[in-house]
XYZ file of C-alpha atoms in Angstrom:
405
model
C 81.033 108.258 116.643
C 82.962 111.408 115.784
C 85.492 110.134 113.258
C 88.591 112.041 112.170
C 90.267 111.116 108.883
C 93.862 112.194 108.244
C 94.184 112.403 104.477
C 94.799 114.442 101.363
C 91.491 115.592 99.917
C 90.297 117.162 96.636
C 91.285 119.538 95.159
C 94.617 118.341 96.553
C 97.081 116.886 94.069
C 98.650 114.681 96.769
C 98.135 110.962 96.232
C 95.038 109.160 97.574
C 92.887 112.293 97.625
C 90.303 110.696 95.306
C 90.069 107.641 97.544
C 89.392 109.891 100.537
C 86.588 111.658 98.663
C 84.702 108.416 98.140
C 85.356 107.166 101.657
C 83.930 110.397 103.052
C 80.950 110.250 100.725
C 79.907 106.895 102.160
C 81.015 107.369 105.777
C 78.787 110.426 106.119
C 75.718 108.372 105.193
C 76.285 105.838 107.979
C 74.012 106.122 111.006
C 76.854 105.251 113.383
C 78.896 108.306 112.269
C 77.716 111.532 113.916
C 80.432 113.827 112.557
C 83.392 113.584 110.212
C 86.486 115.696 110.842
C 88.792 115.874 107.829
C 92.372 116.631 108.842
C 93.656 117.533 105.410
C 96.526 119.115 103.556
C 96.285 122.801 102.670
C 94.998 123.647 99.184
C 94.286 126.851 97.277
C 90.748 125.822 96.313
C 87.915 124.885 98.659
C 87.526 121.244 99.660
C 84.920 119.341 97.670
C 82.184 118.347 100.122
C 79.182 119.212 97.979
C 77.432 115.874 98.351
C 73.781 115.517 97.331
C 72.952 112.638 99.669
C 71.796 113.223 103.235
C 74.582 112.729 105.742
C 76.332 113.855 108.890
C 78.185 117.086 109.552
C 81.629 117.474 107.993
C 84.293 119.662 109.626
C 87.426 120.509 107.652
C 90.729 121.422 109.285
C 93.607 122.057 106.888
C 96.505 121.231 109.175
C 99.350 119.725 107.177
C 101.453 120.463 104.114
C 103.401 118.157 101.817
C 107.078 117.986 102.887
C 106.565 120.059 106.066
C 108.522 118.973 109.155
C 105.755 120.417 111.342
C 102.987 118.070 110.217
C 103.273 115.834 113.261
C 102.858 118.852 115.561
C 100.063 120.513 113.601
C 97.985 117.353 113.096
C 98.377 116.415 116.766
C 97.219 119.910 117.721
C 94.155 119.537 115.486
C 93.336 116.173 117.061
C 93.619 117.711 120.529
C 91.249 120.500 119.514
C 88.621 118.293 117.854
C 88.737 115.385 120.342
C 87.508 112.692 117.927
C 86.299 109.323 119.169
C 88.479 107.578 116.590
C 91.015 108.388 113.853
C 91.457 106.805 110.423
C 94.716 107.412 108.533
C 94.573 107.149 104.724
C 98.265 106.485 104.043
C 101.053 105.345 101.839
C 104.741 105.797 102.583
C 105.144 109.104 100.734
C 101.861 110.596 101.886
C 103.359 113.462 103.867
C 106.311 114.175 101.600
C 108.959 112.854 99.253
C 111.704 114.038 101.627
C 112.737 111.292 104.007
C 112.492 113.195 107.304
C 109.176 114.873 106.476
C 107.673 111.573 105.339
C 108.906 109.752 108.443
C 107.622 112.359 110.880
C 104.161 112.240 109.344
C 104.062 108.457 109.554
C 104.624 108.667 113.316
C 101.121 110.098 113.812
C 99.407 106.699 114.334
C 101.802 106.063 117.223
C 100.862 109.453 118.667
C 97.195 108.417 118.636
C 98.068 105.101 120.237
C 99.902 106.883 123.060
C 96.924 109.205 123.497
C 94.647 106.127 123.688
C 92.532 107.234 120.728
C 91.208 104.231 118.757
C 92.917 104.351 115.374
C 93.197 102.483 112.115
C 95.847 102.943 109.456
C 94.686 102.210 105.929
C 98.049 101.388 104.332
C 97.772 101.310 100.536
C 101.237 99.921 99.882
C 104.132 98.267 101.686
C 107.760 98.881 100.776
C 108.463 95.163 100.617
C 106.389 95.103 97.414
C 107.572 98.372 95.844
C 110.222 98.555 93.114
C 112.097 101.539 94.541
C 113.671 102.451 91.216
C 110.528 102.340 89.091
C 108.424 104.057 91.748
C 110.719 107.078 91.800
C 112.493 106.524 95.116
C 116.046 105.668 94.008
C 117.989 103.459 91.590
C 121.105 103.404 93.740
C 121.567 99.924 95.248
C 123.087 101.238 98.476
C 120.289 103.765 98.848
C 117.731 101.035 98.157
C 119.133 99.054 101.095
C 118.962 102.190 103.220
C 115.362 102.758 102.139
C 114.634 99.159 102.996
C 115.961 99.669 106.531
C 114.092 102.950 106.912
C 110.949 101.356 105.478
C 111.116 98.487 107.957
C 111.554 100.945 110.818
C 108.600 103.039 109.670
C 106.490 99.940 109.176
C 107.154 98.947 112.777
C 106.000 102.419 113.827
C 102.834 102.136 111.739
C 102.147 98.706 113.210
C 101.829 100.383 116.609
C 98.358 101.448 115.453
C 95.405 99.552 116.877
C 94.720 98.054 113.453
C 96.544 98.274 110.137
C 94.186 97.666 107.217
C 95.675 96.610 103.889
C 93.921 96.029 100.593
C 95.480 92.717 99.546
C 95.828 89.369 101.312
C 99.444 89.177 100.176
C 100.208 92.262 102.288
C 98.587 90.674 105.344
C 100.769 87.595 104.903
C 103.998 89.602 104.473
C 103.424 91.888 107.456
C 102.303 89.045 109.691
C 105.321 86.906 108.838
C 108.088 89.529 108.709
C 106.995 91.639 111.687
C 105.053 89.037 113.697
C 102.115 91.441 113.476
C 98.775 90.331 114.848
C 96.865 93.555 114.185
C 96.863 93.488 110.369
C 93.511 93.085 108.641
C 92.390 92.727 105.032
C 89.871 95.355 103.978
C 89.577 95.441 100.179
C 90.128 98.618 98.211
C 86.482 98.825 97.184
C 84.792 100.342 94.152
C 84.113 104.074 94.206
C 80.771 104.095 92.425
C 78.418 101.230 91.644
C 76.645 102.381 88.526
C 73.836 100.919 86.495
C 75.111 98.129 84.296
C 76.253 99.756 81.052
C 75.044 99.061 77.542
C 78.005 97.057 76.315
C 76.944 97.182 72.665
C 77.051 100.934 72.135
C 79.133 102.001 69.089
C 82.620 102.996 70.184
C 84.444 104.230 67.073
C 86.681 106.054 67.092
C 88.090 103.720 69.720
C 89.465 105.801 72.579
C 92.379 104.090 74.314
C 92.625 105.711 77.731
C 95.032 105.693 80.644
C 94.368 107.463 83.942
C 96.621 108.485 86.805
C 99.732 110.391 87.858
C 102.520 109.726 85.390
C 106.281 109.743 85.176
C 107.603 107.276 87.743
C 106.333 103.716 87.267
C 103.452 104.930 85.051
C 104.942 105.816 81.680
C 102.932 106.503 78.534
C 105.604 106.343 75.816
C 105.096 102.615 75.261
C 101.341 103.064 74.996
C 101.689 105.773 72.339
C 104.148 103.632 70.378
C 101.844 100.597 70.660
C 98.928 102.543 69.192
C 101.140 103.728 66.332
C 102.124 100.106 65.634
C 98.475 99.059 65.666
C 97.529 101.842 63.261
C 100.114 100.502 60.815
C 98.686 96.969 60.735
C 94.929 97.530 61.102
C 92.102 99.739 59.898
C 90.972 100.564 63.430
C 90.138 104.218 64.044
C 92.107 104.931 67.235
C 92.515 107.876 69.593
C 94.760 108.146 72.656
C 93.559 109.783 75.870
C 96.107 110.447 78.632
C 94.010 111.516 81.611
C 95.797 112.929 84.636
C 98.872 114.823 85.715
C 102.551 114.421 86.471
C 103.577 112.443 89.519
C 104.907 114.951 92.096
C 108.320 113.257 91.775
C 108.497 113.911 88.003
C 107.323 117.459 87.259
C 107.303 118.279 83.552
C 107.076 114.657 82.442
C 103.858 114.956 80.416
C 104.974 118.202 78.782
C 108.106 116.401 77.607
C 106.002 113.510 76.266
C 103.692 115.946 74.449
C 106.696 117.534 72.748
C 108.377 114.215 71.946
C 105.256 112.825 70.272
C 103.924 116.043 68.738
C 104.000 114.332 65.339
C 101.513 111.650 66.455
C 97.906 112.458 65.634
C 94.935 111.833 67.867
C 96.453 112.301 71.343
C 94.544 114.163 74.060
C 96.200 115.232 77.310
C 93.342 116.080 79.658
C 95.370 117.389 82.590
C 93.808 117.129 86.036
C 90.416 115.389 85.931
C 87.891 116.726 88.450
C 85.581 114.222 90.131
C 82.560 115.346 88.122
C 84.443 114.717 84.859
C 85.601 111.187 85.672
C 82.430 109.435 84.354
C 82.787 111.068 80.938
C 86.442 110.028 80.659
C 85.629 106.375 81.388
C 82.333 106.131 79.535
C 83.861 107.368 76.283
C 86.739 104.872 76.456
C 86.834 101.612 74.556
C 89.625 100.170 76.671
C 91.645 101.283 79.704
C 95.402 100.702 79.607
C 97.734 100.349 82.594
C 101.157 101.363 81.208
C 102.975 100.440 84.402
C 106.545 99.218 84.814
C 105.817 98.132 88.402
C 102.979 98.363 90.902
C 102.709 99.914 94.357
C 99.450 98.545 95.688
C 95.873 97.757 94.827
C 94.818 99.786 91.800
C 92.019 102.290 92.257
C 91.883 102.819 88.504
C 91.194 99.121 87.933
C 88.249 99.277 90.336
C 86.981 102.401 88.575
C 87.303 100.753 85.176
C 85.293 97.822 86.481
C 82.527 100.023 87.837
C 82.117 101.574 84.380
C 82.208 98.149 82.733
C 85.422 98.612 80.768
C 87.864 96.172 79.235
C 91.418 96.596 80.499
C 94.929 95.883 79.274
C 97.485 95.291 82.021
C 101.138 94.314 82.449
C 101.481 90.797 83.793
C 103.254 91.749 86.993
C 102.850 92.299 90.684
C 99.643 93.371 92.319
C 97.589 93.780 89.146
C 97.977 90.102 88.377
C 97.029 89.261 91.975
C 93.896 91.404 91.806
C 92.760 89.510 88.745
C 93.241 86.284 90.675
C 91.778 87.424 94.004
C 88.875 89.681 93.005
C 87.743 88.313 89.673
C 88.847 91.053 87.278
C 89.779 90.065 83.736
C 91.958 91.689 81.130
C 94.439 91.142 78.355
C 98.023 91.024 79.624
C 101.186 92.330 77.980
C 104.931 92.483 78.578
C 105.575 95.751 80.436
C 108.785 96.352 78.469
C 107.361 95.653 75.010
C 105.166 98.153 73.094
C 104.569 95.486 70.435
C 103.159 93.175 73.112
C 100.805 95.966 74.179
C 99.773 96.509 70.549
C 98.856 92.825 70.220
C 96.834 92.937 73.446
C 94.892 95.977 72.236
C 94.248 94.376 68.881
C 92.805 91.236 70.483
C 90.212 93.300 72.328
C 89.335 95.910 69.733
C 88.957 93.511 66.802
C 86.797 91.030 68.735
C 83.643 92.697 69.996
C 82.372 89.561 71.765
C 85.646 89.203 73.661
C 85.618 92.883 74.620
C 82.078 92.582 75.966
C 82.967 89.464 77.965
C 85.816 91.365 79.662
C 83.559 94.329 80.359
C 80.871 92.164 81.968
C 83.401 90.285 84.098
C 84.971 93.524 85.352
C 81.614 95.086 86.175
C 80.685 91.978 88.156
C 83.994 92.071 90.054
C 83.593 95.776 90.833
C 80.097 95.374 92.278
C 81.283 92.801 94.848
C 82.870 95.448 97.101
C 81.017 98.781 96.895
C 82.436 101.628 98.964
C 79.414 101.528 101.286
C 80.406 97.989 102.266
C 84.013 99.064 102.806
C 82.860 101.888 105.104
C 80.871 99.356 107.144
C 83.980 97.195 107.502
C 85.914 100.139 108.967
C 83.087 101.037 111.343
C 82.865 97.439 112.574
C 86.637 97.369 113.041
C 86.490 100.537 115.128
C 83.715 98.980 117.224
C 85.950 95.963 117.816
C 88.842 98.191 118.901
C 86.636 100.102 121.336
C 85.185 96.883 122.761
C 88.676 95.445 123.258
C 89.638 98.477 125.358
C 86.671 98.170 127.709
C 87.538 96.844 131.171
C 86.719 93.193 131.558
C 84.017 92.529 134.138
C 85.058 89.691 136.404
C 82.471 86.962 136.675
C 80.906 86.574 140.112
C 81.400 83.209 141.827
C 78.247 81.162 142.039
C 76.840 80.510 145.531
C 76.901 76.868 146.321
C 73.928 75.618 148.304
C 74.481 72.375 150.168
C-alpha cells in the first residue's frame, strides 16, 4: 500500500509534528506499506527522515502552509500527482491555521478524498466539545464561543465524512456517536512513542529536576509551577531545579520570554527552547518528576505517554482528559488543583520526599506506556485501512444451488 500522510512534520513547529515523526518511523517498517508519501507543511530546514531501521521509501512533498487559504488546492494537487492507495490525516482543529477560514478549508480535505473515492482515515486528536475555548486560546467571549461551537459542529460533520475517524479516547467515541449519530468513529489509542528498556528507578536524582514539556502560553502556563517550587524550597531542604522544555504556543508568541523576565530573580530555572527529537531522551532521563501545568486539556496527552515510556513520576491537574487517561490506561500520578500553586507544591513534596512512592509511580507509568507501543498503533491503522478497502469491494452474489429431484 502506498500511504500518504497529511501532517506537520519536524522540523515544523506546527502542532502534532512529533506524533507524525513516530508514526512514520513505525509505518515504514511495516511489510504492508510499500511507500510513504508525506504531504507536509513547508519548513526552512530539511525534514527529519534519517531513520536507522530498515524500511520503505519515503517521499516528501511540502504542499501546505499554516494559515494559507490555498492549502485545500495545493494538498489536493499533491494527492492527484502521487496517486496514493490511501490517505491518513493527522489532525486537530487548528492544524492548518489559527484563522477561521484557513483552518476550515484545510479540514475539508478528508471530504475531498471521500469524493475522490480514496480510502481515508482522520486521526482526530481533539474534539471541540471537550475543549475549553478560553483556556485553549480560541476566545473568552461568550458570543464568540457559541459561534465557535456552531462552526466546530459544522466542521466535525465535514470530518465525519471520512471513511473512518479515529480518536484516542473512548469518551470521544461516545460523544461523536451520540451527538452526530456517527457510525464510523473508532478508538485507536494515542500510543507510546518509544518503548525503552526498563529504567533503573534507584539512580540518584539530586538535584531534583522538575520538568515540564510542551508548547506554552494558552492552557499550558508555567507561572504556577515556578511559584510552587519556590514554596517548596521555603519549607524543605530539597535541592530543586526547574526545567521548562519547549516553545511558545503559536497563539501566544513571546510568552516564555515574558515569564523569563518576570521570574529572573528565581534561581535554578532552565528554558531549553525547542527540543529536537534526539535531545528528548536526555530531557526526560534527567528529570525527577514531570509536571503538567495545565488549566484545561485538549486531548490525549503525548507528553504523558512519553513520561511513561521513560519511567517517570508525574504530577497532573485533576481535570478533563488527563484524569480519564489515568482511569482508562493505567497511568498513575499525584493530582493537584490547577488553580493553586500551593496544591502543586504539596503534590511535588509527596513524591520527592518519599522515594518508595516515587518509584511505585514510575513503575506503574512504565507498565502503562508499554501496553500500546507505536508499532501496535501502526498495525491498527493498517488493519483499519484494509477494512475500508474490503468494504468498498463489490459484493459477489451467491449462486443459487441446483436442486436435483
